[in-house]
Amino acid sequence: MDAQSYHAALTELRGVRDDIKKARAALAKLEADRDQRITQLARHEKAKAERIAPAAGLSVADIVALVPALAPHSLTEGEALLQPAPPGTTGPPTTGTAESAPGTHPQPVAPAPPAVPSSAPGPAEATPVTPPQAPRTLPSIPEGNTGDAWCTHTRSLASQRPNFTQQARSTVFLDTTTGVLVHRSQTHRLDLGDRSAHDLLTAVFHTLPEGVERIYITAGDPWHRDADRYPYLRDAVAAWLNAPTPGWRTDTGRGKDRMAGHFVHARNPVGRYQRENGDQHVEIRSVGEWFDLDGDDPATIRDAFVLLWQALRHHWNDAVLMGSPSQTGRDLWTRTIPQRGQHAEGFPVLSEELRGLLHATAGQGRNELLTPPRVPEQLPQLVEYDRTFAYAKHTWKSPVGTPRRITAATFASWPQKEQQQALYGCGHWQVRVTVPDTWNHIGLLPAPAPGERAWHYPADPGTTFTTWAGGPEIHTALTNPLNPWKIEILDGILWENGKPLDDWAKKLKDTWTNLSAQAHFQGDAQQARAAHLASRAVRAILLYGIGSFAQRPRMVTGTTPRTLERDVPPDAEIIGFDDELITWQRPRGFSRDPNAHPEWAATIWSGARAALLTQRHRDDDTYAGALHTEPGSVVAFRTDALYLTQPQNWPHHNQPGDYLLRGQLTGPVTAPTTEEELLALRDAGRTALTQPAGEA
């Protein structure tokens, strides 16, 4: 670009800036008008939030926030356990079979933001006042026999070893930018038309008339083709999946691992289609579920899947790669359930009450950004450490057996040694926590924060809060190398220590080690890259396999014609709409999933969060983690990554859990205040670390 073009582009950019400003002002005016109309409607004696919400294009919660008097009884009587988990980098993709309501189109979905985007604040008089959010109150176990009855298993529901062989599905890899399709050893170039789902299916089945069952999109993200027409990516994805596909209809599922309907996700959706005559089924999926790509062609990605399958076959002679890493991970785990011995009958599923309690009180990865004045406004450096294959480090011990409730009185009656053993074991504890008066470092235990399923980590001296936490974190808070925290046990659940995941995790770790070695020593660049991608896929199998044990409450989504707004379920959240249809979602509780074990996921997540604070390296006789850094030097946590203001001399032997230096940005660096700023600095730091000396 020459200087003249540069200045012309700047002029055009300023014009776009002004248009955005005008659009935001217009939107703010419309939103103010909408809110005023809602307030007027609320004056009607029979006004109901569930009737006003679809007319306004908002959720019931948004209406209630604007007019608290309209809060329905069902929202004020505490249904917190049935609320969905928000989308994020720490949790796994939701899978399962949706239930359909009469006159609706079923789709398994991930929870979404409201369909109407927020805007920059308009004039002061036009900006509605939103009541400040109070911290969530976490649920407790009921007193007496009612609470004791929670500590059981669900009758006739247990994880058992399958008695069938999983069937492989014919798979192709398609780059929708170039039209390149790879099927086994053949490469084709397709005309994909306008890249709609119908045009993709038509082109693929014309080229391969014998049919395929799974189409992995490797590049192009065709579901984002009309993203500029929608306020959220998720709306664009839903429109792409639900667009007419003559000759095809939404798949209703088949087989023992029954999956039905489309899965609406902003970046990794799943389209499931079935021929009108019912004789062909096909999935359109994103390969981004398995690993991040860097311009890799479909042939390299095919080779990665082949290497992955071959490596898994060394440990599972019936291994099959399923559509997603979470499905694959859970299927492989079931094939490690013992055929004889103590757990040959399987692993029973907890009561629905305990599963709900764990869902509401056991968070996932720690994601926290520390901003000035807790860190300097100008950082001397920004250094990123990422725990290698982190969750694999914490699978050696998991809860088994019938859970026991440990009340405060019971715990207090135990001798100190028994108390320590309990806290070091597999337990989930309700505690009252007090930060020491002399504390000057980061927070150690998660506490509920405003917002659904949000967590923060109090660190101010003298702060007292009540929360739930796993044994590894409680033990760390009591024995940390700086100053023990005061912990009061209020209630708890304790299991026997077992190893239900150990065999599965060891096999995956061995597979990961072998593929990582191939990537390092392979002389052919394409095969080395394929081996690296395959090793990342193993990580995803374990990571998302663990997440799938958590089992979220089911969400049902449906559509209702705009002319029938009265038929939108009263407890539904409006997640999208157009001129013809309203799209909504509603919670439906837990399914009878035989592989639901949130106690395993919670234990692993707790162990991983504790290891971000302190982790012993026995062979090196040293420790690593945030508590072994100077106060004020921790900038952020992101699941299994730690961002610091100075480098550390921590050992790395390429073993699960080791801290790997991933990025380093020399200062001064302006401290990030938003996640977007942190991610931009992270990418710059990774680039700087890999650049040869002398390059800028």
XYZ file of C-alpha atoms in Angstrom, residues 109-657:
549
model
C -27.732 -26.085 22.016
C -25.159 -24.307 24.083
C -26.503 -21.379 26.130
C -26.371 -18.054 24.326
C -26.365 -14.362 25.074
C -29.582 -12.403 24.539
C -30.547 -11.970 20.906
C -30.551 -8.177 21.144
C -27.017 -6.750 21.336
C -26.067 -4.196 23.917
C -24.927 -0.838 22.653
C -22.722 1.991 23.780
C -24.531 4.182 26.314
C -26.654 6.878 24.733
C -27.763 10.116 26.355
C -27.933 9.910 30.121
C -31.709 10.348 30.192
C -32.186 7.478 27.718
C -30.044 4.913 29.529
C -32.093 2.499 31.684
C -30.783 1.956 35.195
C -29.904 -1.685 35.832
C -29.991 -2.779 39.476
C -26.537 -3.879 40.709
C -26.089 -7.637 40.789
C -25.656 -9.323 44.122
C -23.259 -12.256 44.530
C -24.864 -15.625 44.030
C -25.779 -17.661 47.053
C -24.659 -21.227 46.536
C -27.085 -24.013 47.468
C -26.618 -26.135 50.582
C -27.553 -29.674 51.507
C -30.855 -29.689 53.418
C -30.728 -30.451 57.098
C -31.625 -33.826 58.551
C -32.894 -36.892 56.745
C -33.805 -34.959 53.612
C -30.197 -33.975 53.003
C -28.848 -37.360 54.081
C -31.049 -38.976 51.431
C -29.109 -37.087 48.733
C -26.057 -39.247 49.416
C -27.231 -42.158 47.314
C -27.053 -43.379 43.750
C -29.741 -43.258 41.087
C -31.508 -46.592 40.946
C -30.697 -48.810 37.929
C -28.313 -46.276 36.403
C -24.598 -47.068 36.126
C -21.695 -46.773 33.691
C -21.071 -50.209 32.196
C -18.710 -51.636 29.651
C -20.416 -51.715 26.230
C -21.278 -55.061 24.709
C -21.169 -53.808 21.128
C -18.490 -52.651 18.700
C -18.648 -48.993 17.754
C -19.079 -48.538 14.001
C -16.720 -46.267 12.091
C -18.262 -43.685 9.782
C -17.089 -42.795 6.311
C -15.448 -39.362 6.645
C -14.294 -36.622 4.291
C -12.378 -33.384 4.880
C -13.540 -30.253 3.059
C -11.983 -26.804 2.732
C -14.954 -24.577 1.906
C -12.669 -21.696 0.907
C -10.913 -23.577 -1.901
C -13.458 -26.351 -2.461
C -10.787 -29.030 -1.942
C -12.277 -32.316 -0.691
C -10.141 -35.211 0.563
C -11.700 -38.659 0.770
C -9.316 -41.450 1.763
C -6.456 -41.212 -0.750
C -8.395 -39.139 -3.289
C -8.554 -35.357 -3.679
C -11.398 -33.554 -5.462
C -12.225 -29.929 -6.146
C -15.891 -28.996 -5.716
C -18.118 -26.119 -6.753
C -19.828 -25.233 -3.468
C -22.203 -22.599 -4.834
C -23.096 -20.116 -2.096
C -21.718 -22.488 0.587
C -25.131 -23.193 2.094
C -25.637 -26.539 3.820
C -27.727 -27.663 0.846
C -25.014 -26.730 -1.680
C -22.358 -28.510 0.409
C -24.434 -31.687 0.628
C -25.285 -31.546 -3.085
C -21.644 -31.112 -4.130
C -20.277 -33.816 -1.829
C -22.885 -36.443 -2.702
C -22.572 -35.669 -6.420
C -18.813 -36.300 -6.182
C -19.198 -39.349 -3.913
C -22.537 -40.895 -4.915
C -21.959 -43.862 -2.595
C -22.277 -41.346 0.208
C -20.391 -40.312 3.347
C -21.524 -40.036 6.937
C -19.329 -37.247 8.282
C -18.041 -34.064 6.634
C -15.337 -32.200 8.551
C -14.978 -28.550 7.557
C -11.280 -27.692 7.710
C -11.464 -24.039 6.638
C -13.950 -21.416 5.504
C -16.511 -21.582 8.334
C -19.489 -21.534 5.927
C -21.917 -21.034 8.849
C -20.428 -17.543 9.259
C -21.087 -16.489 5.662
C -23.899 -14.087 6.665
C -22.462 -13.072 10.020
C -22.719 -9.362 9.213
C -26.520 -9.703 9.051
C -26.874 -10.891 12.645
C -26.054 -9.373 16.038
C -24.302 -12.552 17.216
C -22.351 -15.297 15.476
C -24.639 -17.835 17.056
C -27.643 -16.327 15.287
C -25.848 -16.605 11.951
C -24.966 -20.239 12.695
C -28.567 -21.100 13.620
C -29.835 -19.500 10.407
C -27.296 -21.475 8.330
C -28.201 -24.779 9.983
C -31.951 -24.200 9.705
C -31.992 -22.927 6.128
C -34.030 -25.070 3.667
C -32.228 -28.189 2.413
C -34.465 -29.690 -0.288
C -34.224 -33.479 -0.221
C -32.906 -33.453 3.339
C -34.388 -32.942 6.792
C -32.973 -32.624 10.311
C -31.675 -36.017 11.457
C -33.692 -37.649 14.229
C -30.846 -39.932 15.353
C -30.032 -43.593 15.137
C -27.896 -46.313 16.708
C -26.833 -46.958 20.280
C -25.035 -43.623 20.560
C -28.127 -41.712 19.534
C -27.587 -38.100 18.519
C -30.332 -35.959 17.042
C -30.865 -32.445 15.797
C -28.428 -29.669 15.039
C -25.959 -28.427 17.653
C -25.842 -24.634 17.569
C -22.436 -23.326 18.610
C -20.845 -20.037 17.601
C -17.648 -21.595 16.198
C -17.943 -25.382 16.203
C -21.534 -26.230 15.284
C -22.833 -29.602 14.153
C -25.399 -30.033 11.385
C -27.143 -33.414 11.315
C -29.115 -34.242 8.188
C -31.102 -37.194 6.897
C -32.367 -37.932 3.397
C -36.102 -37.428 3.032
C -36.368 -41.125 2.199
C -34.382 -41.908 5.368
C -31.651 -44.036 3.778
C -28.702 -41.681 4.339
C -27.465 -39.781 7.416
C -24.657 -37.230 7.435
C -23.028 -34.816 9.888
C -21.350 -31.530 8.984
C -18.824 -30.669 11.708
C -15.925 -28.335 12.375
C -12.491 -29.897 12.743
C -11.863 -27.072 15.231
C -13.444 -29.310 17.872
C -10.273 -31.401 17.776
C -7.406 -28.931 17.411
C -6.489 -25.421 16.291
C -5.336 -25.081 12.711
C -2.759 -22.842 11.092
C -3.556 -22.968 7.397
C -3.342 -26.784 7.298
C -4.686 -28.402 4.135
C -7.310 -31.180 4.184
C -4.737 -33.866 3.311
C -2.621 -33.048 6.376
C -5.709 -33.109 8.558
C -6.724 -36.477 7.116
C -3.249 -37.801 7.934
C -3.612 -36.482 11.500
C -6.831 -38.446 11.997
C -5.244 -41.571 10.530
C -2.250 -41.262 12.872
C -4.563 -40.643 15.814
C -6.633 -43.746 15.050
C -3.539 -45.902 14.577
C -2.021 -44.688 17.845
C -5.212 -45.340 19.805
C -5.444 -48.834 18.339
C -2.255 -49.753 20.201
C -4.302 -49.543 23.413
C -7.875 -50.188 22.259
C -8.236 -52.784 19.535
C -11.816 -51.590 18.941
C -11.045 -47.835 19.024
C -13.199 -45.732 16.720
C -12.961 -41.979 16.183
C -16.381 -40.535 16.804
C -17.645 -37.124 15.795
C -16.172 -35.134 18.678
C -13.325 -35.596 21.162
C -15.796 -35.700 24.063
C -17.775 -38.550 22.474
C -14.559 -40.370 21.614
C -13.113 -39.906 25.088
C -16.174 -41.181 26.871
C -16.554 -44.160 24.531
C -12.909 -45.131 25.055
C -13.329 -44.791 28.818
C -16.295 -47.169 28.890
C -14.055 -49.749 27.205
C -11.679 -49.595 30.190
C -14.373 -50.481 32.746
C -13.174 -53.736 34.367
C -14.765 -56.954 33.136
C -14.138 -58.610 36.484
C -13.374 -57.548 40.024
C -14.730 -54.794 42.232
C -16.262 -52.557 39.556
C -17.248 -55.157 36.970
C -20.904 -54.176 37.503
C -20.052 -50.618 36.554
C -19.925 -47.271 38.334
C -23.293 -46.101 39.754
C -24.531 -42.596 38.953
C -25.119 -40.184 41.845
C -28.575 -39.031 42.861
C -29.959 -36.203 40.768
C -29.819 -33.930 43.842
C -26.073 -34.441 44.284
C -25.439 -34.014 40.584
C -27.353 -30.741 40.727
C -25.370 -29.604 43.756
C -22.043 -30.359 42.043
C -23.188 -28.617 38.884
C -23.993 -25.463 40.854
C -20.983 -25.464 43.196
C -18.024 -27.020 41.337
C -16.493 -24.595 38.851
C -14.131 -25.481 36.029
C -10.828 -23.838 35.186
C -9.677 -20.687 36.945
C -10.036 -17.648 34.696
C -9.029 -14.419 36.380
C -7.454 -11.170 35.222
C -5.717 -9.062 37.867
C -5.706 -5.399 36.954
C -4.058 -2.283 38.437
C -3.548 -1.501 41.277
C -3.115 -5.228 42.028
C -0.420 -5.256 39.344
C 1.677 -2.353 37.999
C 0.112 -0.260 35.242
C 3.310 -0.811 33.258
C 4.474 -4.426 33.453
C 8.222 -5.081 33.201
C 7.394 -8.173 31.100
C 4.480 -10.472 30.320
C 5.472 -14.125 30.524
C 3.101 -16.995 29.766
C 3.463 -20.459 31.292
C 1.123 -23.222 30.150
C 0.773 -26.496 32.061
C 1.467 -29.270 29.564
C -1.457 -31.707 29.145
C -2.558 -30.443 32.558
C -5.675 -32.481 33.352
C -3.812 -35.730 32.709
C -1.825 -34.960 35.863
C -4.924 -35.209 38.056
C -6.661 -38.429 36.993
C -4.824 -40.853 39.271
C -7.368 -40.549 42.104
C -11.130 -40.100 41.817
C -14.223 -40.625 43.999
C -15.883 -44.056 44.064
C -18.368 -45.805 46.312
C -21.410 -44.463 48.109
C -20.901 -40.819 49.143
C -21.010 -39.947 52.834
C -22.336 -36.707 54.189
C -19.947 -35.153 56.705
C -21.689 -32.526 58.822
C -19.840 -29.809 60.690
C -20.425 -31.653 63.965
C -19.118 -34.940 62.569
C -15.998 -33.298 61.164
C -15.314 -31.458 64.426
C -15.537 -34.725 66.380
C -12.710 -36.331 64.387
C -9.083 -36.235 65.538
C -6.799 -33.948 63.545
C -5.204 -36.790 61.595
C -8.577 -38.038 60.380
C -9.579 -34.491 59.422
C -6.399 -34.089 57.361
C -6.957 -37.422 55.648
C -10.516 -36.410 54.766
C -9.450 -33.068 53.293
C -6.679 -34.751 51.319
C -9.132 -37.360 50.037
C -11.934 -37.168 47.479
C -14.414 -34.727 48.936
C -16.463 -31.633 48.179
C -16.793 -29.205 51.076
C -18.944 -26.271 52.079
C -16.671 -23.938 54.009
C -16.480 -20.530 55.636
C -13.169 -18.956 54.643
C -11.241 -16.069 56.182
C -8.277 -14.467 54.425
C -5.382 -13.824 56.863
C -4.976 -10.215 58.032
C -1.393 -10.132 56.710
C -2.123 -11.680 53.309
C -0.564 -9.867 50.320
C -0.826 -12.383 47.466
C -3.514 -13.827 45.167
C -6.793 -15.449 46.208
C -6.753 -19.193 46.846
C -10.371 -20.355 46.870
C -13.241 -19.669 44.442
C -16.237 -17.713 45.715
C -19.534 -17.078 43.916
C -19.592 -13.790 42.034
C -22.458 -11.877 40.418
C -23.580 -13.537 37.225
C -24.599 -17.046 36.388
C -21.927 -19.601 37.347
C -19.344 -16.806 37.736
C -16.496 -17.135 40.236
C -13.890 -14.823 41.717
C -11.023 -15.325 44.155
C -11.137 -12.990 47.195
C -7.691 -11.926 48.416
C -8.241 -8.816 50.547
C -6.950 -9.330 54.115
C -9.687 -10.147 56.617
C -12.299 -11.024 53.972
C -14.728 -13.763 55.019
C -16.913 -15.682 52.566
C -18.805 -18.956 52.264
C -18.261 -21.274 49.305
C -17.833 -24.861 48.157
C -14.436 -26.253 47.154
C -12.729 -29.552 46.487
C -10.275 -31.275 48.769
C -7.120 -30.309 46.797
C -7.900 -26.580 47.090
C -8.897 -26.788 50.755
C -5.682 -28.667 51.513
C -3.661 -26.054 49.597
C -5.283 -23.152 51.464
C -4.502 -24.799 54.813
C -0.897 -25.741 53.985
C 0.175 -23.000 51.552
C 3.847 -21.915 51.908
C 3.028 -18.305 52.849
C 0.345 -18.177 55.542
C -2.360 -20.777 56.296
C -5.915 -19.598 55.724
C -8.684 -20.082 58.274
C -11.146 -22.721 57.030
C -14.333 -23.682 58.879
C -16.038 -26.853 57.622
C -19.808 -26.334 57.404
C -20.811 -29.457 55.482
C -19.311 -31.904 53.051
C -19.497 -34.993 50.889
C -16.774 -37.620 51.106
C -16.111 -40.616 48.884
C -13.660 -43.482 48.958
C -10.500 -42.950 46.920
C -10.492 -44.950 43.702
C -8.947 -45.103 40.233
C -11.833 -45.252 37.741
C -9.993 -43.021 35.233
C -6.423 -44.158 35.784
C -6.207 -46.850 33.086
C -7.964 -44.642 30.535
C -5.728 -41.658 31.284
C -2.519 -43.718 31.225
C -3.364 -45.036 27.777
C -4.126 -41.548 26.510
C -0.916 -40.166 28.048
C 1.098 -42.906 26.361
C -0.643 -42.156 23.057
C 0.105 -38.465 23.472
C 3.773 -39.164 24.285
C 4.224 -41.340 21.195
C 2.581 -38.859 18.851
C 4.553 -35.957 20.358
C 7.758 -37.919 19.733
C 6.726 -38.552 16.123
C 6.095 -34.848 15.651
C 9.555 -34.073 17.031
C 11.587 -36.675 15.175
C 9.627 -37.079 11.920
C 11.725 -35.935 8.965
C 8.805 -35.251 6.631
C 7.351 -31.817 7.446
C 3.762 -32.720 6.553
C 3.836 -35.929 8.584
C 5.456 -34.095 11.501
C 2.656 -31.542 11.406
C 0.041 -34.313 11.197
C 1.564 -36.038 14.238
C 1.522 -32.759 16.160
C -2.165 -32.245 15.335
C -2.890 -35.831 16.358
C -1.184 -35.248 19.715
C -3.349 -32.161 20.236
C -6.398 -34.283 19.446
C -5.412 -36.707 22.229
C -5.311 -33.761 24.608
C -8.809 -32.788 23.470
C -10.076 -36.355 23.968
C -8.963 -36.309 27.593
C -9.920 -32.698 28.287
C -13.410 -32.866 26.789
C -13.898 -36.452 27.880
C -13.513 -35.264 31.476
C -15.877 -32.392 30.787
C -18.507 -34.776 29.418
C -18.644 -36.548 32.795
C -19.908 -33.293 34.340
C -23.238 -33.582 32.508
C -24.983 -30.246 32.247
C -28.742 -29.999 32.733
C -30.455 -30.516 29.407
C -31.451 -27.508 27.368
C -34.305 -27.765 24.879
C -34.547 -25.275 22.064
C -37.465 -24.700 19.747
C -39.026 -22.277 17.324
C -42.474 -20.719 17.371
C -44.063 -18.671 14.560
C -44.206 -14.937 15.245
C -47.983 -15.131 14.769
C -48.189 -17.549 17.724
C -46.096 -15.683 20.300
C -48.534 -16.728 23.023
C -47.344 -20.327 22.560
C -43.753 -19.604 23.589
C -43.236 -21.612 26.821
C -43.478 -19.281 29.839
C -40.117 -20.441 31.259
C -38.272 -20.077 27.952
C -35.497 -17.628 27.151
C -35.706 -15.883 23.780
C -32.376 -16.449 22.040
C -33.180 -15.237 18.520
C -35.923 -14.113 16.183
C -36.568 -12.994 12.624
C -39.611 -11.906 10.657
C -41.174 -15.377 10.806
C -39.880 -17.327 13.809
C -38.970 -16.863 17.462
C -36.171 -19.162 18.679
C -36.147 -20.024 22.377
C -34.513 -22.353 24.862
C -35.562 -23.749 28.223
C -33.938 -25.961 30.885
C -35.275 -29.487 31.357
C -33.139 -30.892 34.182
C -30.842 -33.919 33.986
C -31.192 -36.874 31.642
C -30.696 -40.489 32.667
C -27.147 -40.528 31.397
C -25.352 -43.717 32.542
C -21.979 -41.973 32.201
C -22.769 -38.886 34.265
C -20.060 -38.530 36.917
C -19.719 -34.841 37.864
C -17.814 -35.923 40.985
C -14.907 -37.010 38.766
C -14.821 -33.806 36.746
C -15.087 -31.692 39.917
C -12.165 -33.520 41.565
C -9.919 -33.075 38.526
C -10.820 -29.405 38.098
C -10.122 -28.759 41.780
C -6.738 -30.484 41.521
C -5.838 -28.459 38.424
C -6.770 -25.160 40.099
C -4.708 -26.109 43.156
C -1.700 -26.962 40.963
C -1.819 -23.457 39.467
C -1.042 -22.271 42.989
C 1.614 -24.777 44.055
C 2.958 -27.985 42.580
C 5.867 -30.068 43.785
C 8.431 -31.494 41.357
C 9.810 -34.407 43.336
C 12.637 -35.297 40.946
C 13.909 -31.706 41.010
C 13.122 -31.121 44.699
C 11.430 -27.822 43.883
C 8.030 -26.199 43.603
C 6.241 -24.268 40.867
C 3.047 -22.245 40.747
C 1.649 -18.803 41.437
C 2.360 -18.909 45.184
C 6.062 -19.293 44.399
C 6.225 -15.908 42.684
C 6.592 -12.418 44.117
C 3.383 -10.686 45.303
C 1.997 -8.485 42.542
C 3.668 -10.499 39.771
C 0.637 -12.620 38.779
C -1.276 -10.967 35.937
C -3.801 -13.629 34.953
C -4.965 -17.241 35.096
C -6.564 -18.940 32.104
C -7.598 -22.543 32.851
C -4.138 -24.167 32.816
C -2.060 -21.100 31.932
C -0.381 -18.555 34.187
C 0.685 -15.024 33.158
C 3.475 -13.346 35.143
C 5.564 -10.197 35.112
C 8.860 -12.094 35.341
C 10.244 -15.440 34.103
C 10.655 -18.398 36.452
C 13.228 -21.154 36.624
C 10.671 -23.952 36.774
C 11.599 -27.425 35.493
C 10.016 -28.753 32.311
C 10.543 -32.384 31.292
C 7.630 -32.550 28.829
C 5.562 -34.431 31.402
C 1.860 -33.790 32.085
C 1.504 -30.848 34.432
